[in-house]
Tab-separated table of C-alpha atoms in Angstrom:
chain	number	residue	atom	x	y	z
A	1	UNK	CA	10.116	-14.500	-8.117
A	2	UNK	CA	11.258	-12.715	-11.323
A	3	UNK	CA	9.293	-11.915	-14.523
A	4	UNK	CA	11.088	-11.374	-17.816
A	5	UNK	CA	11.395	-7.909	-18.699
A	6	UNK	CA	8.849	-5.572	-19.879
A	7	UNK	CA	8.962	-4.261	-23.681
A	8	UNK	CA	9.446	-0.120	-23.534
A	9	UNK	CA	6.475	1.458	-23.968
A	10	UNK	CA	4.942	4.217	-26.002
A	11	UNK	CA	3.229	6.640	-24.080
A	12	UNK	CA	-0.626	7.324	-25.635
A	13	UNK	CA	-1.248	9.932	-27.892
A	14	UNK	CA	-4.447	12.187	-29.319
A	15	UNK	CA	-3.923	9.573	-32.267
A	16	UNK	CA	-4.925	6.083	-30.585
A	17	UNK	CA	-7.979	8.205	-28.423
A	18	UNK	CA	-8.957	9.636	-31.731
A	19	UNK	CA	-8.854	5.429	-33.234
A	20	UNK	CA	-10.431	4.203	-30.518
A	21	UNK	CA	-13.722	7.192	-30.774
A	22	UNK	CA	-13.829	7.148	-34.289
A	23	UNK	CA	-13.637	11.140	-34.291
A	24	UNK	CA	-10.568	13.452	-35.286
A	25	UNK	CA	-7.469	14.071	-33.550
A	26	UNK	CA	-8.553	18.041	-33.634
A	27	UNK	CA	-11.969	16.969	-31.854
A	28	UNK	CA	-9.727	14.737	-29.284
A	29	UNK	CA	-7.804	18.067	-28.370
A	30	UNK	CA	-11.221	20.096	-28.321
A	31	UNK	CA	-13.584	17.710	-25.931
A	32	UNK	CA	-9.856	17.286	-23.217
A	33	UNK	CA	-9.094	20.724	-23.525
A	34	UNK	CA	-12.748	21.450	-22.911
A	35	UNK	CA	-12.735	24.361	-25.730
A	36	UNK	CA	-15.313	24.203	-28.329
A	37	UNK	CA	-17.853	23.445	-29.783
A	38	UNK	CA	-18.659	19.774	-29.244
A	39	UNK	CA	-21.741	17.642	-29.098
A	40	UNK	CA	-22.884	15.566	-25.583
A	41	UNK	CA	-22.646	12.192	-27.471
A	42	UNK	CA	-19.333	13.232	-29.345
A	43	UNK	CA	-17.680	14.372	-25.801
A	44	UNK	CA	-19.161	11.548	-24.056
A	45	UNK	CA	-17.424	9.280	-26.986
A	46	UNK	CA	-13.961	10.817	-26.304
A	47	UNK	CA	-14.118	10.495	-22.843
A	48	UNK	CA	-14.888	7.122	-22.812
A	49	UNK	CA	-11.834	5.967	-24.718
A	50	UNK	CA	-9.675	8.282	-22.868
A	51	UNK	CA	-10.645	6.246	-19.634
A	52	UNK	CA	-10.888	2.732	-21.017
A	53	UNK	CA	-6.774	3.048	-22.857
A	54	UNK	CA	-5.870	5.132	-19.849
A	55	UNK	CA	-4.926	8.283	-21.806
A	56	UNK	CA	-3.554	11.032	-20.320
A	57	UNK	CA	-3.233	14.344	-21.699
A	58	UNK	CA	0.581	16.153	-21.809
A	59	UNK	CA	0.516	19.373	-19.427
A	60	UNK	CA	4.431	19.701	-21.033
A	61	UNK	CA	3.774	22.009	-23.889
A	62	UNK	CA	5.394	23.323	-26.868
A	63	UNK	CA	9.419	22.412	-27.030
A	64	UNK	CA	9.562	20.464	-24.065
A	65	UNK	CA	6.377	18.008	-25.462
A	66	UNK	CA	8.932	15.492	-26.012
A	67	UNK	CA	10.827	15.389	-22.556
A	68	UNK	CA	10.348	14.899	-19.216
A	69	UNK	CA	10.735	16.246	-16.001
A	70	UNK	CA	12.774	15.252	-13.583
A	71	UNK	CA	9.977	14.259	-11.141
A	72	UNK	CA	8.761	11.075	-9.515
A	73	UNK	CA	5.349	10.554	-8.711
A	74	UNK	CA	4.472	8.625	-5.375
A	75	UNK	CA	1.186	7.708	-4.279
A	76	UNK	CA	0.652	6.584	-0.926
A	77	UNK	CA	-2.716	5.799	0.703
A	78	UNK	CA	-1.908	8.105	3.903
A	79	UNK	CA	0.924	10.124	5.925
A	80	UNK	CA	-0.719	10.036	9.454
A	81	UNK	CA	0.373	5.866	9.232
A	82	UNK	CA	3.553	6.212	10.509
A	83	UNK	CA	4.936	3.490	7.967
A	84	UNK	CA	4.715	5.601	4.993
A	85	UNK	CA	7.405	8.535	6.144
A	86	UNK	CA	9.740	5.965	6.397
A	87	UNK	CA	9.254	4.791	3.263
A	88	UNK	CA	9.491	8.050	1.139
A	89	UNK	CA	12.886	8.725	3.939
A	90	UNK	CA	14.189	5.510	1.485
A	91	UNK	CA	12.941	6.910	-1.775
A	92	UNK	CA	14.444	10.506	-0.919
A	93	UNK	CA	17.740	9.075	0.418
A	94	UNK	CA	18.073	6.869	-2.840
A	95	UNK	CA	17.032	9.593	-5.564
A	96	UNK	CA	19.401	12.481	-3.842
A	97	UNK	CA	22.381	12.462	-5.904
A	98	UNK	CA	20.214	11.817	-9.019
A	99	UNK	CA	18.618	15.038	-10.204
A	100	UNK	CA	15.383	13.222	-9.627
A	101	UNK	CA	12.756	14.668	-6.894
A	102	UNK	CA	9.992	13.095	-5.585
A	103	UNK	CA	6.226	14.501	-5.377
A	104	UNK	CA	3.877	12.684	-2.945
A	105	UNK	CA	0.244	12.480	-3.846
A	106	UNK	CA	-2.074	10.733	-1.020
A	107	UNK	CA	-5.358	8.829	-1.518
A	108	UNK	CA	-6.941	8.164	1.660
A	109	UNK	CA	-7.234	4.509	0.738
A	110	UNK	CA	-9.875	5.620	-2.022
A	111	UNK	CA	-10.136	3.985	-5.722
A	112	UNK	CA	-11.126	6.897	-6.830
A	113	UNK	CA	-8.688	9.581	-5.463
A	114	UNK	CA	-6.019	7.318	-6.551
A	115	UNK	CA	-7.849	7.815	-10.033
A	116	UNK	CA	-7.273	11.617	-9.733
A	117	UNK	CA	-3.748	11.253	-8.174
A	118	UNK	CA	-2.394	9.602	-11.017
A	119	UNK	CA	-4.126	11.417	-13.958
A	120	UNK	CA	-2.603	14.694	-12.174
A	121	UNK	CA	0.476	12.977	-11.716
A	122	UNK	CA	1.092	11.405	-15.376
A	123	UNK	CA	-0.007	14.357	-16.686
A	124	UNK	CA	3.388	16.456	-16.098
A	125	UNK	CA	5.103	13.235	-17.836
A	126	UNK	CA	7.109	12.362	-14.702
A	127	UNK	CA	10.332	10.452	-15.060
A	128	UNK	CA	8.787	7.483	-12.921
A	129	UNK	CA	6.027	6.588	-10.642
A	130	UNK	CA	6.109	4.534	-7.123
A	131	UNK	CA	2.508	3.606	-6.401
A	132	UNK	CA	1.629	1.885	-2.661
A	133	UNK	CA	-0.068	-1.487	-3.461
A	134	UNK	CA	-1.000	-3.914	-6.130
A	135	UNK	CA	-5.094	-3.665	-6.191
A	136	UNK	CA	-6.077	-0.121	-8.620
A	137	UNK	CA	-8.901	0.405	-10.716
A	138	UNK	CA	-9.114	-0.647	-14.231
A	139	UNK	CA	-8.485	2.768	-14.969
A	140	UNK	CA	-5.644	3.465	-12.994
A	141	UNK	CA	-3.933	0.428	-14.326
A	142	UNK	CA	-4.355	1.113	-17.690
A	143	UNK	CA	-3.204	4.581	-16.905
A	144	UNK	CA	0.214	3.253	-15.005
A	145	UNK	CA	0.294	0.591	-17.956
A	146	UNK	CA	-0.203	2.991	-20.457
A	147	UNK	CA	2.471	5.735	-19.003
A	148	UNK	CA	5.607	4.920	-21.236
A	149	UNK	CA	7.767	5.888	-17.747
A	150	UNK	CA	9.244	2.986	-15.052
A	151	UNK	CA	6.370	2.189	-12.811
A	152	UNK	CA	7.089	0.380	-9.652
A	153	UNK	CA	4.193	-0.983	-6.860
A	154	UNK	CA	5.537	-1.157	-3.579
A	155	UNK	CA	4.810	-2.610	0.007
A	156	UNK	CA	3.139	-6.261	-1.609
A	157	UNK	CA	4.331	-9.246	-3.478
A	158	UNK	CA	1.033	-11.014	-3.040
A	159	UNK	CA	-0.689	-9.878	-6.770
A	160	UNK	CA	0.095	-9.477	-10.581
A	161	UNK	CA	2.342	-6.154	-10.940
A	162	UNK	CA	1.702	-3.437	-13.719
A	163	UNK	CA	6.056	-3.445	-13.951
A	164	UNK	CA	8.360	-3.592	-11.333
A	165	UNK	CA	7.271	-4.973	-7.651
A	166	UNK	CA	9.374	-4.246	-4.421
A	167	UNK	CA	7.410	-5.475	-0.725
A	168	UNK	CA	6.749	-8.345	1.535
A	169	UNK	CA	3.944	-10.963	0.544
A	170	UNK	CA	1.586	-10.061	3.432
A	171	UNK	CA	0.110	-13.439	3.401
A	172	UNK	CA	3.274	-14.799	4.368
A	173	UNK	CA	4.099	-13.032	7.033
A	174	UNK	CA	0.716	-13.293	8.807
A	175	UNK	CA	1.039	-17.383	8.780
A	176	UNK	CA	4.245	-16.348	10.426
A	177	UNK	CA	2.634	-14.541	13.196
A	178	UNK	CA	0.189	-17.656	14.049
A	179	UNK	CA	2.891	-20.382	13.979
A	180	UNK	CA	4.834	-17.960	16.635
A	181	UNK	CA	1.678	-17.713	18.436
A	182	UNK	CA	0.554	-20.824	18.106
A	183	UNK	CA	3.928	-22.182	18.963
A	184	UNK	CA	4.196	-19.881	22.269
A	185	UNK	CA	0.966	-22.058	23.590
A	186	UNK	CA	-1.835	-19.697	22.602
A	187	UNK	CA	-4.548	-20.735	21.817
A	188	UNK	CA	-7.995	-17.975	21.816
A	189	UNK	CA	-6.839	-15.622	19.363
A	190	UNK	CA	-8.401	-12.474	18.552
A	191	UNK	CA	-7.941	-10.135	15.679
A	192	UNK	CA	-8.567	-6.138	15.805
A	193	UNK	CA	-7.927	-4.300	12.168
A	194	UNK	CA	-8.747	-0.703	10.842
A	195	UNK	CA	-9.214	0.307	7.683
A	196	UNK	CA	-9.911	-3.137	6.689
A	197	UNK	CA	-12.484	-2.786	3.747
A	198	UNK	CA	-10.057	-0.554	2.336
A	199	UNK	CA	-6.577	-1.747	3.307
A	200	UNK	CA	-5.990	-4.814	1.140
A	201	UNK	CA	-2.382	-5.559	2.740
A	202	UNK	CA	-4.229	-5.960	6.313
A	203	UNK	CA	-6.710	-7.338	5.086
A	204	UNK	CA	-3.767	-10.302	3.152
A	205	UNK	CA	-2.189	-10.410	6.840
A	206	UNK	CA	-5.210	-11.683	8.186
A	207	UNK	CA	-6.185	-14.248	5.585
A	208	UNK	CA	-2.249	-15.726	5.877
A	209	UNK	CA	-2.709	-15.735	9.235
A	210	UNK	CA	-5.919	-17.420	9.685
A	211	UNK	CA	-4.456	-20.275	7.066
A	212	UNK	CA	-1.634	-20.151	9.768
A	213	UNK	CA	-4.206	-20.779	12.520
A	214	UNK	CA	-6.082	-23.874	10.339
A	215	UNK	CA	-2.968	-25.537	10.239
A	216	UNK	CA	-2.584	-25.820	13.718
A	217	UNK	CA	-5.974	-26.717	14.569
A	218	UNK	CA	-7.564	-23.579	15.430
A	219	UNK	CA	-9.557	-20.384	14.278
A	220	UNK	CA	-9.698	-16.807	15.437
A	221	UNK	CA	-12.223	-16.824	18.483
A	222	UNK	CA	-13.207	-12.878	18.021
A	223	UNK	CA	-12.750	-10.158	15.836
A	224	UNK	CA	-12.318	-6.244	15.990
A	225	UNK	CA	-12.793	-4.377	13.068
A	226	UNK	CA	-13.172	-0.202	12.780
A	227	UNK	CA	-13.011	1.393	9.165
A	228	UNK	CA	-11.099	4.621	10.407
A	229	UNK	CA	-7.788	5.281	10.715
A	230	UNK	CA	-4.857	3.810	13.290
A	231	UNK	CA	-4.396	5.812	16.256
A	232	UNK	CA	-3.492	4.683	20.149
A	233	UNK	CA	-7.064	5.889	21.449
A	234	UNK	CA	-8.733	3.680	18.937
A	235	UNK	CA	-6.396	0.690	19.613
A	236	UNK	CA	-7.443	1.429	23.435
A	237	UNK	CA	-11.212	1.140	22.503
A	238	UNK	CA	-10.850	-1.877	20.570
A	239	UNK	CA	-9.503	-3.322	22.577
A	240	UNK	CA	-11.701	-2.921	25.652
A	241	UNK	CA	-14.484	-4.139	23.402
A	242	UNK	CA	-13.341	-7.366	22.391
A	243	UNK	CA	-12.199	-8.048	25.841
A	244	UNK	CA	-15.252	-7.188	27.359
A	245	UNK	CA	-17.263	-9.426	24.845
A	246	UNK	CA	-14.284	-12.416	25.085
A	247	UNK	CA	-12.724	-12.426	28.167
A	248	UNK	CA	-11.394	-15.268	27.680
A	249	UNK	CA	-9.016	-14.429	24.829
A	250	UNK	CA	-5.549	-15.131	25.670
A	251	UNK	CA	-4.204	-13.325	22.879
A	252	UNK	CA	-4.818	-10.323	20.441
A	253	UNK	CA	-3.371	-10.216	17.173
A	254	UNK	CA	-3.605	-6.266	16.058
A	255	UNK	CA	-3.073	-5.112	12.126
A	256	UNK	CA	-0.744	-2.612	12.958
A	257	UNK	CA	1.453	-1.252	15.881
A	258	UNK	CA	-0.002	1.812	16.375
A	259	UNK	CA	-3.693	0.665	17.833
A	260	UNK	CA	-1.331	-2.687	19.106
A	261	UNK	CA	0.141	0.162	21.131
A	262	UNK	CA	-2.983	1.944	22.256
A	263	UNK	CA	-3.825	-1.870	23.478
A	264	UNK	CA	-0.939	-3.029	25.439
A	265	UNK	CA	-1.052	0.664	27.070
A	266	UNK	CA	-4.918	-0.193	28.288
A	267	UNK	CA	-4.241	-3.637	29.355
A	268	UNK	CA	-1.343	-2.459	31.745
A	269	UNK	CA	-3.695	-0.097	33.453
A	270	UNK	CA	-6.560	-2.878	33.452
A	271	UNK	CA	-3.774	-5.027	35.274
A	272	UNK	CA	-3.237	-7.980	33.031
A	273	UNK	CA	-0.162	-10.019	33.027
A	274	UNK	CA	1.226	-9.549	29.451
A	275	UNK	CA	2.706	-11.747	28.189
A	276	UNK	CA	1.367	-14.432	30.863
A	277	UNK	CA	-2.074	-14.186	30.932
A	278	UNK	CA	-2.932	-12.160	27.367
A	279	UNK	CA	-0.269	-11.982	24.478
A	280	UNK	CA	-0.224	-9.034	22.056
A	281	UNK	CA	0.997	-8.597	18.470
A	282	UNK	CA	0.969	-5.925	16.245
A	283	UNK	CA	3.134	-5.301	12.150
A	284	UNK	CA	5.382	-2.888	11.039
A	285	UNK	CA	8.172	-2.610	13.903
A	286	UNK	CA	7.804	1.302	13.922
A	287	UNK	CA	9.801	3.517	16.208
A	288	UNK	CA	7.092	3.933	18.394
A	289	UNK	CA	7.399	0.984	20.271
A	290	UNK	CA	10.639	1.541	21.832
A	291	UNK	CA	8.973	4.390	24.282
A	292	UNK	CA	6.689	1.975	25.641
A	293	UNK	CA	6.628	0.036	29.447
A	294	UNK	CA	7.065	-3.041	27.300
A	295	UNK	CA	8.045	-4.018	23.803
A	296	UNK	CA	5.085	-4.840	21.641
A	297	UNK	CA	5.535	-8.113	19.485
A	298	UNK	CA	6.047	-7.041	15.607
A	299	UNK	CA	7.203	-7.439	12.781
A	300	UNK	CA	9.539	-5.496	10.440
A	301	UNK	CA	8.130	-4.533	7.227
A	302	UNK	CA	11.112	-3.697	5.362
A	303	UNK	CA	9.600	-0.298	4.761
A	304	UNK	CA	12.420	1.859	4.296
A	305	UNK	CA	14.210	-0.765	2.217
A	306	UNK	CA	11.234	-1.197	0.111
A	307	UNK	CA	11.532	2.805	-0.733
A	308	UNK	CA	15.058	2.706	-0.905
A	309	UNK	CA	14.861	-0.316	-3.890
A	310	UNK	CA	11.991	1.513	-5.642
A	311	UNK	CA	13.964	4.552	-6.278
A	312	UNK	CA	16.867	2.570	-7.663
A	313	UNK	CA	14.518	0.788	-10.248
A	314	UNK	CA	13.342	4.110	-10.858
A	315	UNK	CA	16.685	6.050	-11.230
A	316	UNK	CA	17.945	3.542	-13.344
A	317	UNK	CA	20.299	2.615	-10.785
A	318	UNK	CA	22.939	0.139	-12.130
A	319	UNK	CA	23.478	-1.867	-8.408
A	320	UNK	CA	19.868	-2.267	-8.532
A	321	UNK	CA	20.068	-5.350	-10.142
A	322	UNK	CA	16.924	-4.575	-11.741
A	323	UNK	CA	15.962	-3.384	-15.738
A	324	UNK	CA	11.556	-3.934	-14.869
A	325	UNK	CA	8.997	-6.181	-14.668
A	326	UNK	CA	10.421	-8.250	-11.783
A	327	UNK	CA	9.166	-8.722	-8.733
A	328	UNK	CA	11.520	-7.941	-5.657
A	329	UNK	CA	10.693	-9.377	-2.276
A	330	UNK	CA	11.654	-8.713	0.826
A	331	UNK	CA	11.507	-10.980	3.807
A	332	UNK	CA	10.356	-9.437	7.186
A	333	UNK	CA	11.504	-11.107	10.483
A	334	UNK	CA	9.443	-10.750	14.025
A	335	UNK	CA	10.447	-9.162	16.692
A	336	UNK	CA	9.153	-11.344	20.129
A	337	UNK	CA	9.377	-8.014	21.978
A	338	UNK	CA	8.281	-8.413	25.993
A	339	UNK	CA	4.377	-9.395	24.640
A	340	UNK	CA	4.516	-13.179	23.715
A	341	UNK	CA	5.579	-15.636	26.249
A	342	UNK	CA	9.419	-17.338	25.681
A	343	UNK	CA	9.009	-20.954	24.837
């Protein structure tokens, strides 16, 4: 899974914007400072090749131009997921003793905040940056490329890396979900996701495991889908819905544990025989789960390891095993729980 090495890089300067517009360094510095006197097509020039290299203007002024603080940047998509505290609990535990603090910056799942996130972020010339995921804009990769610091993408394997990669390959572990399924003697699957226009590594789970399901024969008999976020109410009212449309389903295969929850807790009170008569499923083996009547099938996503690994690339850690540009991945392992049937 490794990659050779990446070369150092140079951070951008007013010189390669002021190359790539054709106009003068001081005109650069005018039009991104917004001071002066500046024509529309002359601004609009300057911008331009500011977004296509990625630039990003130095907020560290005077003596300290040259330095950097000792900050790392991490961008995660939300904190209400329960997955993503546990993660930064890894990168905080890691970069403790280092000098190194992190800064969170949260993008809602949008292309564009992440945009915003990062320019902020890169701005104060951080000492590294942890970014959630592999898919970004062509702008926010040429930004993270661009950023002469350690970058490192975290949570998926499944995707070309800017540098350094620490996660699971998503794909993977959802053909590891059907065969368990599959294998358990199910055989009308359904699938219920949120967030999934948005929410690449769900949406990776899902295509693994309906290659999983192909192999054996079969394909998902309903779907569930909801573009909001994960809570137990809306796993409740997903749930209901795809039952009530396919009552016939025998099992339900949920993107995450936290609407997998909400689902198991409405099929108790709808008196169905879990794991007999429906099986249930959910991904990410959080906490949660061990407060309910019955242990919801998971799987561990290695998120607090993945954290932990991130900030070692990032502090420069020598036990890391890791100088950049490789890829480091993770293997998750499912937990049966009381929700799919012993075979």
């Amino acid at each position: 899974m490794a990659r050779s090495p990446v070369d150092s890089r140079r951070p951008l300067t007013l010189r390669d914007v002021s190359e790539a517009s054709g106009v003068s360094e001081m005109t650069v510095s005018r039009v991104l400072r917004n001071r002066g006197d500046v024509s529309d097509s002359t601004r609009e020039k300057v911008l331009e090749a500011a977004r296509m290299l990625g630039y990003v203007p130095n907020k560290i002024a005077g003596a300290l131009a040259s330095q950097r603080v000792n900050l790392v940047g991490v961008v995660i998509p939300s904190l209400s997921n329960l997955v993503f505290p546990e993660v930064l609990g890894g990168i905080s535990a890691e970069l403790d003793d280092t000098g190194l603090q992190p800064v969170v910056g949260v993008t809602a799942y949008l292309p564009e905040k992440e945009e915003t996130v990062l320019y902020e972020m890169l701005s104060w010339r951080p000492s590294g940056m942890i970014v959630a995921g592999l898919e970004h804009s062509e702008t926010a990769r040429a930004m993270l490329r661009n950023s002469g610091v350690p970058v490192v993408e975290i949570m998926d394997t499944d995707g070309e890396g800017v540098d350094s990669v620490v996660g699971i390959s998503h794909r993977r572990a959802g053909r590891q979900m059907a065969a368990a399924i599959v294998a358990a003697g199910y055989h009308r699957i359904g699938f219920l996701g949120t967030k999934m226009p948005l929410d690449h590594r769900a949406r990776k789970r899902l295509e693994g495991f309906q290659e999983g399901l192909a192999e054996a024969g079969l394909q998902l008999a309903d779907t569930e889908f909801y573009s909001g976020g994960s809570a137990l109410k809306k796993g409740r009212e997903m749930t209901q819905a795809i039952l009530t449309r396919t009552p016939d389903l025998d099992f339900l295969y949920y993107s995450n544990d936290m609407i997998g929850a909400g689902g198991l807790l409405w099929c108790l009170e709808n008196g169905y025989d879990v794991p007999g008569q429906l099986g249930l499923a959910g991904f990410n083996g959080v906490d949660l789960l061990e407060g309910l009547p019955r242990r919801l099938a998971t799987m561990d996503s290695c998120r607090r390891e993945i954290g932990a690994k991130a900030a070692q690339i990032i502090a420069g850690r020598p036990h890391s095993g890791v100088i950049g540009g490789e890829v480091i991945e993770l293997t998750p392992v499912i937990q049966p729980g009381d929700t799919i049937r012993r075979v």
